[in-house]
Each structure stands twice: as structure tokens, then as C-alpha cells.
Short mmCIF file of N, CA and C in Angstrom, two decimals:
data_model
loop_
_atom_site.label_atom_id
_atom_site.label_comp_id
_atom_site.label_asym_id
_atom_site.label_seq_id
_atom_site.Cartn_x
_atom_site.Cartn_y
_atom_site.Cartn_z
N MET E 1 -189.28 -67.91 -93.83
CA MET E 1 -188.44 -67.19 -92.98
C MET E 1 -188.10 -66.17 -93.99
N GLN E 2 -188.68 -64.83 -93.78
CA GLN E 2 -188.20 -63.74 -94.65
C GLN E 2 -187.08 -62.86 -93.94
N HIS E 3 -186.11 -62.58 -94.79
CA HIS E 3 -184.97 -62.15 -94.14
C HIS E 3 -184.49 -60.82 -94.94
N GLY E 4 -183.54 -60.03 -94.08
CA GLY E 4 -183.07 -58.74 -94.72
C GLY E 4 -182.67 -58.85 -96.06
N GLY E 5 -182.05 -59.95 -96.29
CA GLY E 5 -181.60 -60.35 -97.98
C GLY E 5 -180.34 -59.74 -98.41
N ALA E 6 -179.99 -59.77 -99.70
CA ALA E 6 -178.71 -59.26 -100.16
C ALA E 6 -178.77 -57.73 -100.18
N GLY E 7 -177.73 -56.97 -99.83
CA GLY E 7 -177.84 -55.67 -99.35
C GLY E 7 -178.15 -55.11 -98.00
N ARG E 8 -178.63 -55.99 -97.26
CA ARG E 8 -179.02 -55.41 -96.03
C ARG E 8 -177.72 -54.91 -95.25
N GLU E 9 -177.93 -53.82 -94.50
CA GLU E 9 -176.71 -53.43 -93.55
C GLU E 9 -176.58 -54.12 -92.48
N THR E 10 -175.27 -54.73 -92.51
CA THR E 10 -174.94 -55.45 -91.07
C THR E 10 -173.85 -54.81 -90.22
N ASP E 11 -173.82 -53.30 -90.69
CA ASP E 11 -172.66 -52.50 -90.09
C ASP E 11 -173.05 -52.55 -88.53
N CYS E 12 -174.15 -52.95 -88.09
CA CYS E 12 -174.43 -53.09 -86.50
C CYS E 12 -173.56 -54.04 -85.90
N PHE E 13 -173.21 -55.01 -86.53
CA PHE E 13 -172.27 -55.95 -85.64
C PHE E 13 -171.14 -56.77 -86.84
N GLU E 14 -170.85 -56.09 -87.97
CA GLU E 14 -170.00 -56.65 -88.51
C GLU E 14 -168.77 -55.85 -88.76
N VAL E 15 -167.60 -56.66 -88.53
CA VAL E 15 -166.59 -55.98 -88.48
C VAL E 15 -165.62 -55.71 -89.75
N ASP E 16 -165.50 -54.43 -90.42
CA ASP E 16 -164.47 -54.31 -91.52
C ASP E 16 -163.14 -54.28 -91.04
N LEU E 17 -162.05 -55.12 -91.92
CA LEU E 17 -161.11 -54.89 -91.68
C LEU E 17 -160.41 -53.83 -92.60
N CYS E 18 -159.50 -52.94 -91.93
CA CYS E 18 -158.98 -51.97 -92.76
C CYS E 18 -157.86 -51.41 -91.83
N GLY E 19 -157.20 -50.51 -92.31
CA GLY E 19 -155.94 -50.19 -91.55
C GLY E 19 -156.15 -49.49 -90.34
N GLU E 20 -157.23 -48.90 -89.98
CA GLU E 20 -157.51 -48.53 -88.72
C GLU E 20 -158.07 -49.52 -87.79
N CYS E 21 -158.69 -50.56 -88.11
CA CYS E 21 -159.20 -51.53 -87.35
C CYS E 21 -157.95 -52.70 -86.65
N SER E 22 -157.23 -52.84 -87.55
CA SER E 22 -156.25 -53.80 -87.11
C SER E 22 -155.19 -53.15 -86.39
N THR E 23 -154.70 -53.94 -85.43
CA THR E 23 -153.44 -53.24 -84.50
C THR E 23 -152.33 -54.51 -84.76
N ALA E 24 -151.30 -54.19 -84.23
CA ALA E 24 -149.82 -54.94 -84.34
C ALA E 24 -149.44 -54.87 -82.99
N GLU E 25 -149.59 -55.81 -82.07
CA GLU E 25 -149.06 -56.12 -80.96
C GLU E 25 -148.44 -57.42 -80.86
N PRO E 26 -147.09 -57.74 -81.23
CA PRO E 26 -146.38 -58.71 -81.29
C PRO E 26 -146.58 -59.79 -79.99
N GLU E 27 -147.10 -59.12 -78.76
CA GLU E 27 -147.13 -60.11 -77.56
C GLU E 27 -148.15 -60.96 -77.59
N VAL E 28 -149.07 -60.84 -78.49
CA VAL E 28 -150.16 -61.86 -78.67
C VAL E 28 -149.84 -62.99 -79.23
N ALA E 29 -149.77 -64.27 -78.84
CA ALA E 29 -149.47 -65.35 -79.57
C ALA E 29 -150.30 -65.83 -80.75
N GLU E 30 -149.95 -66.71 -81.50
CA GLU E 30 -150.88 -66.84 -82.97
C GLU E 30 -151.84 -67.79 -82.08
N GLY E 31 -153.03 -67.63 -82.88
CA GLY E 31 -154.36 -68.18 -82.55
C GLY E 31 -154.71 -68.16 -80.79
N SER E 32 -154.29 -66.82 -80.43
CA SER E 32 -154.87 -66.38 -78.97
C SER E 32 -155.77 -65.23 -78.91
N CYS E 33 -156.29 -65.15 -77.90
CA CYS E 33 -157.38 -63.85 -77.73
C CYS E 33 -156.64 -63.30 -76.19
N ASP E 34 -156.94 -61.91 -76.28
CA ASP E 34 -156.58 -61.02 -75.51
C ASP E 34 -157.82 -59.89 -74.93
N ARG E 35 -158.37 -59.82 -73.93
CA ARG E 35 -159.36 -58.72 -73.64
C ARG E 35 -158.70 -57.47 -73.26
N LYS E 36 -159.15 -56.53 -74.52
CA LYS E 36 -158.72 -55.21 -74.15
C LYS E 36 -159.95 -54.17 -73.75
N ASP E 37 -159.74 -52.90 -73.24
CA ASP E 37 -160.37 -51.87 -72.70
C ASP E 37 -161.60 -51.89 -74.05
N LYS E 38 -161.43 -51.72 -75.21
CA LYS E 38 -162.22 -51.47 -76.33
C LYS E 38 -162.83 -52.82 -77.07
N GLY E 39 -162.37 -53.71 -76.48
CA GLY E 39 -163.03 -55.18 -76.97
C GLY E 39 -162.01 -56.26 -76.71
N MET E 40 -162.00 -57.44 -77.55
CA MET E 40 -161.55 -58.55 -77.59
C MET E 40 -160.33 -58.32 -78.78
N GLN E 41 -158.88 -58.67 -78.45
CA GLN E 41 -157.83 -58.61 -79.17
C GLN E 41 -157.59 -60.03 -79.86
N ILE E 42 -157.69 -60.41 -80.94
CA ILE E 42 -157.54 -61.97 -81.26
C ILE E 42 -156.58 -61.96 -82.46
N THR E 43 -155.84 -62.95 -82.33
CA THR E 43 -154.79 -63.33 -83.56
C THR E 43 -155.42 -64.36 -84.25
N THR E 44 -156.08 -64.28 -85.55
CA THR E 44 -156.59 -65.45 -86.33
C THR E 44 -155.75 -66.02 -87.16
N ARG E 45 -155.74 -67.01 -87.79
CA ARG E 45 -155.65 -67.84 -88.64
C ARG E 45 -155.68 -67.11 -90.25
N VAL E 46 -156.95 -66.54 -90.51
CA VAL E 46 -156.89 -65.93 -91.91
C VAL E 46 -156.68 -64.49 -91.77
N PHE E 47 -157.11 -63.82 -90.51
CA PHE E 47 -156.88 -62.34 -90.68
C PHE E 47 -155.84 -61.82 -89.93
N GLY E 48 -155.13 -62.47 -89.21
CA GLY E 48 -153.83 -62.04 -88.44
C GLY E 48 -154.26 -61.47 -86.99
N GLU E 49 -153.97 -60.50 -86.52
CA GLU E 49 -154.44 -59.64 -85.54
C GLU E 49 -155.37 -58.73 -85.61
N ILE E 50 -156.47 -58.87 -84.89
CA ILE E 50 -157.62 -57.86 -85.13
C ILE E 50 -158.28 -57.53 -83.71
N THR E 51 -158.84 -56.62 -83.73
CA THR E 51 -159.73 -56.26 -82.40
C THR E 51 -161.17 -56.18 -82.70
N ILE E 52 -162.11 -56.93 -82.03
CA ILE E 52 -163.27 -57.09 -81.92
C ILE E 52 -163.95 -56.03 -80.94
N ASP E 53 -164.78 -55.05 -81.30
CA ASP E 53 -165.31 -54.45 -80.14
C ASP E 53 -166.61 -55.22 -79.51
N ASP E 54 -166.84 -55.09 -78.24
CA ASP E 54 -167.79 -55.94 -77.73
C ASP E 54 -169.09 -55.82 -78.20
N GLU E 55 -169.63 -54.55 -78.94
CA GLU E 55 -170.81 -54.54 -79.47
C GLU E 55 -170.88 -55.17 -80.81
N LYS E 56 -169.96 -55.87 -81.29
CA LYS E 56 -169.60 -56.68 -82.63
C LYS E 56 -169.94 -57.92 -82.48
N ILE E 57 -169.95 -58.36 -81.06
CA ILE E 57 -169.88 -60.06 -80.72
C ILE E 57 -171.30 -60.36 -80.92
N ILE E 58 -171.63 -61.70 -81.85
CA ILE E 58 -172.70 -62.25 -82.00
C ILE E 58 -172.45 -63.66 -81.01
N HIS E 59 -173.60 -63.67 -80.28
CA HIS E 59 -173.55 -64.92 -79.67
C HIS E 59 -174.52 -65.96 -79.79
N PHE E 60 -174.04 -67.17 -80.00
CA PHE E 60 -174.69 -68.48 -80.29
C PHE E 60 -174.98 -69.19 -78.90
N PRO E 61 -176.14 -69.03 -78.34
CA PRO E 61 -176.55 -69.83 -77.19
C PRO E 61 -176.13 -71.09 -77.25
N SER E 62 -176.50 -72.08 -78.37
CA SER E 62 -176.37 -73.20 -78.42
C SER E 62 -175.17 -73.72 -79.35
N GLY E 63 -174.14 -72.77 -79.77
CA GLY E 63 -173.06 -72.88 -80.46
C GLY E 63 -173.68 -73.21 -81.83
N ILE E 64 -172.52 -73.87 -82.76
CA ILE E 64 -172.99 -74.14 -84.09
C ILE E 64 -172.95 -75.64 -84.17
N ILE E 65 -173.64 -76.17 -84.98
CA ILE E 65 -173.79 -77.54 -85.64
C ILE E 65 -172.22 -78.10 -85.50
N GLY E 66 -171.92 -78.95 -85.01
CA GLY E 66 -170.74 -79.86 -84.77
C GLY E 66 -169.77 -78.94 -83.91
N PHE E 67 -170.09 -77.77 -83.44
CA PHE E 67 -168.99 -76.87 -82.49
C PHE E 67 -169.94 -76.29 -81.43
N PRO E 68 -170.72 -77.35 -80.46
CA PRO E 68 -171.27 -76.63 -79.59
C PRO E 68 -170.88 -75.63 -78.39
N ASP E 69 -169.71 -75.76 -78.30
CA ASP E 69 -168.83 -74.72 -77.38
C ASP E 69 -168.33 -73.75 -78.08
N LEU E 70 -168.67 -73.40 -79.43
CA LEU E 70 -168.20 -72.37 -79.89
C LEU E 70 -169.23 -71.41 -79.63
N GLN E 71 -169.41 -70.47 -78.99
CA GLN E 71 -170.63 -69.69 -78.95
C GLN E 71 -170.63 -68.05 -79.28
N ASP E 72 -169.34 -67.54 -79.17
CA ASP E 72 -169.40 -66.05 -79.55
C ASP E 72 -168.29 -66.20 -80.77
N PHE E 73 -168.75 -65.37 -81.79
CA PHE E 73 -168.31 -65.01 -82.96
C PHE E 73 -168.20 -63.43 -83.30
N ALA E 74 -167.52 -63.28 -84.52
CA ALA E 74 -167.77 -61.92 -85.12
C ALA E 74 -167.93 -62.14 -86.39
N LEU E 75 -168.76 -61.41 -87.31
CA LEU E 75 -169.02 -61.32 -88.66
C LEU E 75 -167.83 -60.43 -89.30
N ILE E 76 -167.09 -61.09 -90.18
CA ILE E 76 -165.97 -60.19 -90.55
C ILE E 76 -166.08 -60.22 -92.20
N HIS E 77 -165.71 -58.74 -92.58
CA HIS E 77 -165.92 -58.73 -94.02
C HIS E 77 -164.35 -57.86 -94.37
N ASP E 78 -163.86 -58.59 -95.29
CA ASP E 78 -162.14 -58.13 -95.71
C ASP E 78 -162.41 -57.03 -96.80
N GLU E 79 -162.44 -55.75 -96.38
CA GLU E 79 -162.63 -54.88 -97.26
C GLU E 79 -161.46 -54.69 -98.11
N GLU E 80 -160.41 -55.05 -97.81
CA GLU E 80 -159.33 -54.94 -98.96
C GLU E 80 -159.05 -56.01 -99.95
N LYS E 81 -159.96 -57.19 -99.72
CA LYS E 81 -160.13 -58.12 -100.68
C LYS E 81 -161.21 -57.59 -101.88
N GLY E 82 -161.75 -56.70 -101.58
CA GLY E 82 -162.66 -55.73 -102.43
C GLY E 82 -164.07 -56.79 -102.73
N THR E 83 -164.36 -57.90 -101.92
CA THR E 83 -165.53 -58.47 -102.36
C THR E 83 -166.79 -58.30 -101.14
N ASP E 84 -167.61 -58.19 -101.72
CA ASP E 84 -168.79 -58.09 -100.63
C ASP E 84 -169.80 -59.37 -100.61
N THR E 85 -169.27 -60.42 -101.18
CA THR E 85 -169.90 -61.70 -101.25
C THR E 85 -169.81 -62.68 -100.16
N ILE E 86 -168.48 -63.01 -99.71
CA ILE E 86 -168.22 -63.56 -98.82
C ILE E 86 -167.66 -62.91 -97.58
N HIS E 87 -168.29 -63.54 -96.38
CA HIS E 87 -168.04 -62.89 -94.99
C HIS E 87 -167.46 -63.94 -94.46
N TRP E 88 -166.76 -63.83 -93.14
CA TRP E 88 -166.27 -64.89 -92.44
C TRP E 88 -166.73 -64.76 -90.94
N LEU E 89 -167.33 -65.99 -90.62
CA LEU E 89 -167.78 -65.88 -89.08
C LEU E 89 -166.57 -66.67 -88.28
N GLN E 90 -166.29 -65.39 -87.58
CA GLN E 90 -164.70 -65.84 -86.67
C GLN E 90 -164.91 -66.09 -85.36
N SER E 91 -164.67 -67.37 -85.00
CA SER E 91 -164.85 -67.75 -83.56
C SER E 91 -163.96 -66.86 -82.58
N LEU E 92 -164.62 -66.46 -81.25
CA LEU E 92 -163.57 -65.55 -80.78
C LEU E 92 -163.10 -66.84 -79.70
N GLN E 93 -163.66 -67.84 -79.39
CA GLN E 93 -163.17 -68.78 -78.41
C GLN E 93 -162.04 -69.53 -79.08
N GLU E 94 -162.10 -69.60 -80.38
CA GLU E 94 -160.90 -70.48 -81.04
C GLU E 94 -160.52 -69.80 -82.24
N PRO E 95 -159.45 -68.81 -81.95
CA PRO E 95 -159.28 -67.96 -83.06
C PRO E 95 -158.64 -68.67 -84.32
N ALA E 96 -158.50 -69.90 -84.40
CA ALA E 96 -157.96 -70.55 -85.37
C ALA E 96 -159.34 -70.98 -86.34
N PHE E 97 -160.53 -70.77 -85.93
CA PHE E 97 -161.65 -71.41 -86.47
C PHE E 97 -162.28 -69.92 -87.14
N ALA E 98 -162.59 -70.15 -88.46
CA ALA E 98 -163.49 -68.88 -89.44
C ALA E 98 -163.80 -69.81 -90.06
N MET E 99 -165.29 -69.67 -90.20
CA MET E 99 -166.01 -70.18 -91.59
C MET E 99 -166.56 -68.89 -92.52
N PRO E 100 -166.03 -69.25 -93.62
CA PRO E 100 -166.61 -68.38 -94.84
C PRO E 100 -168.18 -68.65 -94.99
N VAL E 101 -168.97 -67.41 -94.84
CA VAL E 101 -170.53 -67.42 -95.05
C VAL E 101 -170.78 -66.54 -96.08
N MET E 102 -172.27 -66.64 -96.60
CA MET E 102 -172.49 -65.49 -97.35
C MET E 102 -174.27 -65.53 -97.26
N ASP E 103 -174.68 -64.49 -97.86
CA ASP E 103 -176.05 -64.08 -97.88
C ASP E 103 -176.80 -65.10 -98.67
N PRO E 104 -177.52 -66.21 -98.69
CA PRO E 104 -177.93 -67.27 -99.71
C PRO E 104 -178.71 -66.58 -100.97
N LEU E 105 -179.49 -65.22 -100.83
CA LEU E 105 -180.10 -64.60 -101.94
C LEU E 105 -179.28 -64.12 -102.87
N ILE E 106 -177.76 -64.02 -102.87
CA ILE E 106 -176.90 -63.91 -103.87
C ILE E 106 -176.96 -64.82 -104.69
N VAL E 107 -177.00 -66.18 -104.31
CA VAL E 107 -176.92 -67.39 -105.10
C VAL E 107 -178.28 -68.12 -105.51
N ARG E 108 -179.21 -67.90 -104.72
CA ARG E 108 -180.62 -68.19 -104.73
C ARG E 108 -181.81 -67.34 -104.23
N PRO E 109 -181.92 -66.31 -105.08
CA PRO E 109 -182.62 -65.61 -105.14
C PRO E 109 -184.23 -65.89 -104.47
N ASP E 110 -184.38 -66.87 -104.43
CA ASP E 110 -185.94 -67.20 -103.85
C ASP E 110 -185.76 -68.25 -102.81
N TYR E 111 -184.66 -68.07 -101.97
CA TYR E 111 -184.47 -68.82 -100.78
C TYR E 111 -185.29 -68.27 -99.79
N ASN E 112 -186.07 -69.15 -99.38
CA ASN E 112 -186.94 -68.46 -97.94
C ASN E 112 -187.46 -69.84 -97.39
N PRO E 113 -186.48 -70.72 -96.40
CA PRO E 113 -187.05 -71.72 -95.89
C PRO E 113 -187.87 -71.55 -94.80
N GLU E 114 -188.67 -72.50 -94.58
CA GLU E 114 -189.52 -72.56 -93.64
C GLU E 114 -188.88 -73.05 -92.30
N VAL E 115 -188.90 -72.35 -91.33
CA VAL E 115 -188.33 -72.85 -89.94
C VAL E 115 -189.18 -72.78 -88.74
N ASP E 116 -189.17 -73.93 -88.11
CA ASP E 116 -190.32 -73.86 -86.84
C ASP E 116 -189.50 -72.69 -85.94
N ASP E 117 -190.91 -71.90 -85.32
CA ASP E 117 -190.46 -71.03 -84.53
C ASP E 117 -189.68 -71.38 -83.20
N GLU E 118 -190.00 -72.72 -82.68
CA GLU E 118 -189.55 -73.06 -81.63
C GLU E 118 -187.89 -72.93 -81.75
N LEU E 119 -187.24 -73.47 -82.96
CA LEU E 119 -185.82 -73.68 -83.37
C LEU E 119 -185.20 -72.07 -83.10
N LEU E 120 -186.10 -71.07 -83.12
CA LEU E 120 -185.58 -69.78 -83.10
C LEU E 120 -185.79 -68.92 -81.81
N ASN E 121 -186.32 -69.74 -80.76
CA ASN E 121 -186.87 -69.03 -79.47
C ASN E 121 -185.53 -68.71 -78.77
N ASN E 122 -184.35 -69.40 -78.76
CA ASN E 122 -183.36 -69.24 -77.98
C ASN E 122 -182.51 -67.83 -78.53
N ILE E 123 -183.07 -67.00 -79.70
CA ILE E 123 -182.24 -65.90 -80.15
C ILE E 123 -183.28 -64.43 -79.94
N GLY E 124 -184.29 -64.75 -79.22
CA GLY E 124 -185.21 -63.66 -79.10
C GLY E 124 -186.40 -63.24 -79.99
N GLU E 125 -187.07 -62.39 -79.95
CA GLU E 125 -188.05 -62.09 -80.83
C GLU E 125 -187.75 -61.37 -82.11
N LEU E 126 -188.06 -61.95 -83.12
CA LEU E 126 -187.33 -61.60 -84.56
C LEU E 126 -188.24 -60.58 -85.21
N GLN E 127 -187.61 -59.43 -85.67
CA GLN E 127 -188.27 -58.65 -86.69
C GLN E 127 -187.76 -58.72 -87.93
N PRO E 128 -188.74 -59.00 -89.05
CA PRO E 128 -188.08 -59.13 -90.42
C PRO E 128 -186.77 -58.03 -90.74
N ASP E 129 -186.75 -56.83 -90.22
CA ASP E 129 -185.71 -56.00 -90.56
C ASP E 129 -184.57 -56.26 -89.77
N GLU E 130 -184.70 -56.87 -88.94
CA GLU E 130 -183.56 -57.42 -87.99
C GLU E 130 -182.91 -58.50 -88.00
N LEU E 131 -183.31 -59.25 -89.15
CA LEU E 131 -182.96 -60.91 -89.35
C LEU E 131 -182.09 -60.79 -90.40
N LEU E 132 -181.01 -61.54 -90.33
CA LEU E 132 -180.11 -61.69 -91.19
C LEU E 132 -180.06 -63.38 -91.09
N VAL E 133 -179.89 -63.60 -92.45
CA VAL E 133 -179.46 -65.21 -92.67
C VAL E 133 -178.52 -65.31 -93.54
N MET E 134 -177.36 -66.09 -92.98
CA MET E 134 -176.17 -66.39 -93.62
C MET E 134 -176.13 -67.97 -94.04
N VAL E 135 -175.55 -68.35 -94.83
CA VAL E 135 -175.19 -69.79 -95.14
C VAL E 135 -173.58 -69.94 -95.35
N THR E 136 -173.09 -71.38 -94.96
CA THR E 136 -171.86 -71.54 -94.77
C THR E 136 -171.47 -72.08 -96.18
N VAL E 137 -170.22 -71.60 -96.50
CA VAL E 137 -169.55 -71.77 -97.88
C VAL E 137 -168.51 -72.70 -97.76
N THR E 138 -168.29 -73.73 -98.76
CA THR E 138 -167.26 -74.80 -98.82
C THR E 138 -166.49 -74.46 -100.07
N VAL E 139 -165.06 -74.24 -99.90
CA VAL E 139 -164.32 -74.02 -101.03
C VAL E 139 -163.24 -75.08 -100.85
N PRO E 140 -163.36 -76.19 -102.07
CA PRO E 140 -162.43 -77.48 -101.94
C PRO E 140 -161.69 -76.77 -103.07
N LYS E 141 -160.33 -77.71 -102.92
CA LYS E 141 -159.16 -77.50 -103.64
C LYS E 141 -159.39 -76.92 -105.14
N ASP E 142 -160.37 -77.68 -105.72
CA ASP E 142 -161.11 -77.28 -107.09
C ASP E 142 -162.04 -76.16 -107.11
N ILE E 143 -161.78 -75.07 -107.05
CA ILE E 143 -162.91 -74.03 -106.64
C ILE E 143 -164.01 -73.93 -107.64
N LYS E 144 -164.05 -74.72 -108.56
CA LYS E 144 -165.46 -74.74 -109.50
C LYS E 144 -166.28 -75.70 -108.88
N LYS E 145 -166.06 -76.39 -107.73
CA LYS E 145 -166.81 -77.11 -107.01
C LYS E 145 -167.39 -76.60 -105.80
N MET E 146 -167.04 -75.14 -105.78
CA MET E 146 -167.62 -74.34 -104.19
C MET E 146 -169.06 -74.55 -104.46
N THR E 147 -169.22 -74.65 -103.05
CA THR E 147 -170.72 -74.74 -102.57
C THR E 147 -171.30 -73.93 -101.39
N VAL E 148 -172.70 -74.01 -101.23
CA VAL E 148 -173.15 -73.48 -99.76
C VAL E 148 -174.21 -74.23 -99.42
N ASN E 149 -174.26 -74.10 -98.04
CA ASN E 149 -175.19 -75.20 -97.27
C ASN E 149 -176.52 -74.63 -97.05
N LEU E 150 -177.67 -74.79 -98.05
CA LEU E 150 -178.75 -74.25 -97.76
C LEU E 150 -179.55 -75.19 -96.82
N LYS E 151 -179.20 -76.22 -96.72
CA LYS E 151 -180.08 -76.82 -95.55
C LYS E 151 -179.80 -76.45 -93.80
N GLY E 152 -178.60 -75.83 -93.79
CA GLY E 152 -178.10 -75.77 -92.28
C GLY E 152 -177.96 -74.12 -92.16
N PRO E 153 -178.88 -73.20 -92.60
CA PRO E 153 -178.73 -71.65 -92.26
C PRO E 153 -178.36 -71.22 -90.85
N ILE E 154 -177.67 -70.04 -91.19
CA ILE E 154 -177.25 -69.39 -89.83
C ILE E 154 -178.45 -68.22 -89.52
N VAL E 155 -179.26 -68.06 -88.59
CA VAL E 155 -180.16 -67.19 -88.60
C VAL E 155 -179.60 -65.84 -87.37
N ILE E 156 -179.61 -64.86 -87.83
CA ILE E 156 -179.15 -63.96 -86.99
C ILE E 156 -180.28 -62.66 -86.27
N ASN E 157 -180.26 -62.58 -85.17
CA ASN E 157 -180.99 -61.58 -84.85
C ASN E 157 -180.19 -60.45 -84.81
N ALA E 158 -180.11 -59.23 -85.49
CA ALA E 158 -179.30 -58.46 -85.47
C ALA E 158 -179.27 -57.30 -84.25
N ALA E 159 -180.52 -57.29 -83.77
CA ALA E 159 -180.94 -56.25 -82.90
C ALA E 159 -180.17 -56.82 -81.46
N GLN E 160 -180.49 -57.98 -81.18
CA GLN E 160 -179.91 -58.45 -79.97
C GLN E 160 -178.57 -59.23 -80.16
N ARG E 161 -178.07 -59.34 -81.38
CA ARG E 161 -176.75 -60.05 -81.89
C ARG E 161 -176.74 -61.32 -81.13
N LEU E 162 -177.79 -62.18 -81.32
CA LEU E 162 -177.84 -63.54 -80.89
C LEU E 162 -178.14 -64.32 -82.37
N ALA E 163 -177.63 -65.43 -82.38
CA ALA E 163 -177.75 -66.23 -83.47
C ALA E 163 -177.88 -67.82 -83.23
N THR E 164 -178.39 -68.34 -84.24
CA THR E 164 -178.30 -70.20 -84.05
C THR E 164 -178.34 -70.72 -85.70
N GLN E 165 -177.90 -71.96 -85.67
CA GLN E 165 -177.91 -72.52 -86.78
C GLN E 165 -179.08 -73.42 -86.77
N VAL E 166 -179.83 -73.54 -87.64
CA VAL E 166 -180.87 -74.67 -87.68
C VAL E 166 -180.95 -75.51 -88.96
N ILE E 167 -181.37 -76.75 -88.95
CA ILE E 167 -181.51 -77.75 -90.11
C ILE E 167 -183.08 -77.44 -90.53
N VAL E 168 -182.95 -77.13 -92.14
CA VAL E 168 -184.20 -77.01 -92.63
C VAL E 168 -184.50 -78.21 -92.88
N GLU E 169 -185.97 -78.58 -92.77
CA GLU E 169 -186.79 -79.87 -93.19
C GLU E 169 -187.30 -79.97 -94.67
N GLY E 170 -187.39 -81.20 -95.27
CA GLY E 170 -187.72 -81.11 -96.74
C GLY E 170 -186.61 -81.46 -97.48
N ASP E 171 -187.03 -81.43 -98.76
CA ASP E 171 -186.03 -81.56 -99.78
C ASP E 171 -185.81 -80.57 -100.69
N GLU E 172 -186.28 -79.45 -100.38
CA GLU E 172 -186.19 -78.16 -101.17
C GLU E 172 -184.60 -77.72 -101.27
N TYR E 173 -184.09 -77.86 -100.02
CA TYR E 173 -182.85 -77.07 -99.98
C TYR E 173 -181.66 -78.30 -99.69
N VAL E 174 -180.55 -78.02 -100.46
CA VAL E 174 -179.64 -79.28 -100.25
C VAL E 174 -178.40 -78.82 -99.49
N VAL E 175 -177.73 -79.62 -98.95
CA VAL E 175 -176.41 -79.31 -98.17
C VAL E 175 -175.27 -78.49 -99.25
N LYS E 176 -175.33 -79.39 -100.20
CA LYS E 176 -173.97 -78.90 -101.21
C LYS E 176 -174.58 -78.36 -102.65
N PHE E 177 -174.89 -76.94 -102.51
CA PHE E 177 -175.64 -76.15 -103.74
C PHE E 177 -174.42 -75.70 -104.32
N PRO E 178 -174.29 -75.84 -105.41
CA PRO E 178 -173.20 -75.40 -106.47
C PRO E 178 -173.35 -73.87 -106.78
N ILE E 179 -172.29 -73.16 -106.33
CA ILE E 179 -172.33 -71.77 -106.66
C ILE E 179 -171.26 -71.05 -107.58
N TYR E 180 -170.41 -71.78 -108.07
CA TYR E 180 -169.31 -71.08 -108.76
C TYR E 180 -169.81 -70.42 -110.04
N ASP E 181 -170.95 -71.38 -110.93
CA ASP E 181 -171.31 -70.59 -112.02
C ASP E 181 -172.09 -69.31 -111.76
N ILE E 182 -173.09 -69.60 -110.63
CA ILE E 182 -173.87 -68.40 -110.36
C ILE E 182 -172.86 -67.15 -109.82
N LEU E 183 -171.90 -67.43 -109.20
CA LEU E 183 -171.13 -66.09 -108.78
C LEU E 183 -170.33 -65.46 -110.06
N ASN E 184 -169.89 -66.25 -110.80
CA ASN E 184 -169.33 -65.83 -112.43
C ASN E 184 -170.38 -65.20 -113.17
N ALA E 185 -171.62 -65.57 -113.34
CA ALA E 185 -172.55 -65.05 -113.77
C ALA E 185 -172.71 -63.68 -113.01
N ASN E 186 -173.20 -63.55 -111.89
CA ASN E 186 -173.24 -62.29 -111.20
C ASN E 186 -172.18 -61.07 -111.30
N LYS E 187 -171.10 -61.94 -111.26
CA LYS E 187 -169.70 -61.00 -111.59
C LYS E 187 -170.00 -60.26 -113.07
N GLU E 188 -170.22 -61.21 -114.07
CA GLU E 188 -170.39 -60.61 -115.43
C GLU E 188 -171.59 -59.70 -115.62
N LYS E 189 -172.65 -60.09 -114.63
CA LYS E 189 -173.81 -59.02 -115.13
C LYS E 189 -173.47 -57.51 -114.22
N ALA E 190 -172.61 -57.62 -113.14
CA ALA E 190 -172.26 -56.26 -112.57
C ALA E 190 -171.18 -55.45 -113.33
N GLY E 191 -170.32 -56.33 -114.08
CA GLY E 191 -169.47 -55.66 -115.03
C GLY E 191 -170.18 -55.02 -116.19
N GLU E 192 -171.37 -55.26 -116.59
CA GLU E 192 -171.76 -54.85 -117.89
C GLU E 192 -172.06 -53.23 -117.72
#
């Protein structure tokens, strides 16, 4: 499965958090959503109150693994934190639910799992330049044990804003791939 990879533009559906994107209307209770003319306003656990434009919503027809009822998400990048590595997949049905995700090519440049086309049927016809693959990030208390799940990538059809999470067959990719040292090495290379 070839995908856009690191550096692929996700502006077509990614929400950047900045002063002009966030609003502050105290009537919205913690962990709630409210529809507005310009999109959906939600109060999240991670980002506080934000507005998601309708054209930035990514729909998972089958939900995500373990959460089949959560089907609408936004991919959020926190510009103020100054990192382009970690993004957040923010649920719109359950505002308290947000998963850190990242491009697997940042930590595994040869990442190219084979996925049965049948598993991707529900997200439309995929064009390589409109395909985005993300993996979930686990950050335990000991940050040095941070991992990504290369076995269960999230495949996004950016053109249609449809996505699915799949399980990769075989032993080449693992559920807990350590990334702390790789991210530090990447940071050092960038600082050179």
C-alpha cells in the first residue's frame, strides 16, 4: 500500500489549532458538541473548545477497532505545540476521546504493508496521491516506552474524507513498535 507519506499535505481535512480557529463560548459544557452554521463546535478534553468545519470531518463507516460507534473524527494538529510529528484523531461523537496518531514513515521509512483491497472497499476508490496512512501512538507514563501500532494502520481517503482501520496480516509489523529513540534521532538530525 503506497501512501502520500511524511510531508504529504493534509490541509484538505486537517484542523490547525490557532487563535483564529478556537472560540470561547462558555455555554458549551465540558465534553459536549454543538452544531453551528460554520461547522461543529465541541469541547474536548485535550484541546478545549474548538470548531470543526463540516468539510474537515473524516467519516469511518465501520468505526475504529474497539469503538465501532465512533464514526466521525477530525485530524487535529496543534500548531502552538510546534510539532508536526504527532496529530490527534478527535472523535466528534465522544469529545473526550482523542487518539494521538502519526505518519508511520517518520519512524519506519520502509513501512508499506499489504492490505487486502476488500478491507478498503468502504472508503471508495483510492488514488495514491489522495491516500494517507496514520498509526496510533501509545504514550505511557515512561515516555521512553512510547510506541506506535504498525499492525493496525488507519487508512484515509483524503479526497472523499472516508477512513478505515485495518489489521495487517503477517509478522512483519508489530502492535508495539518502539519510537522514542527514533524520534530523538530524527530531532537531532533536524537540528544539524
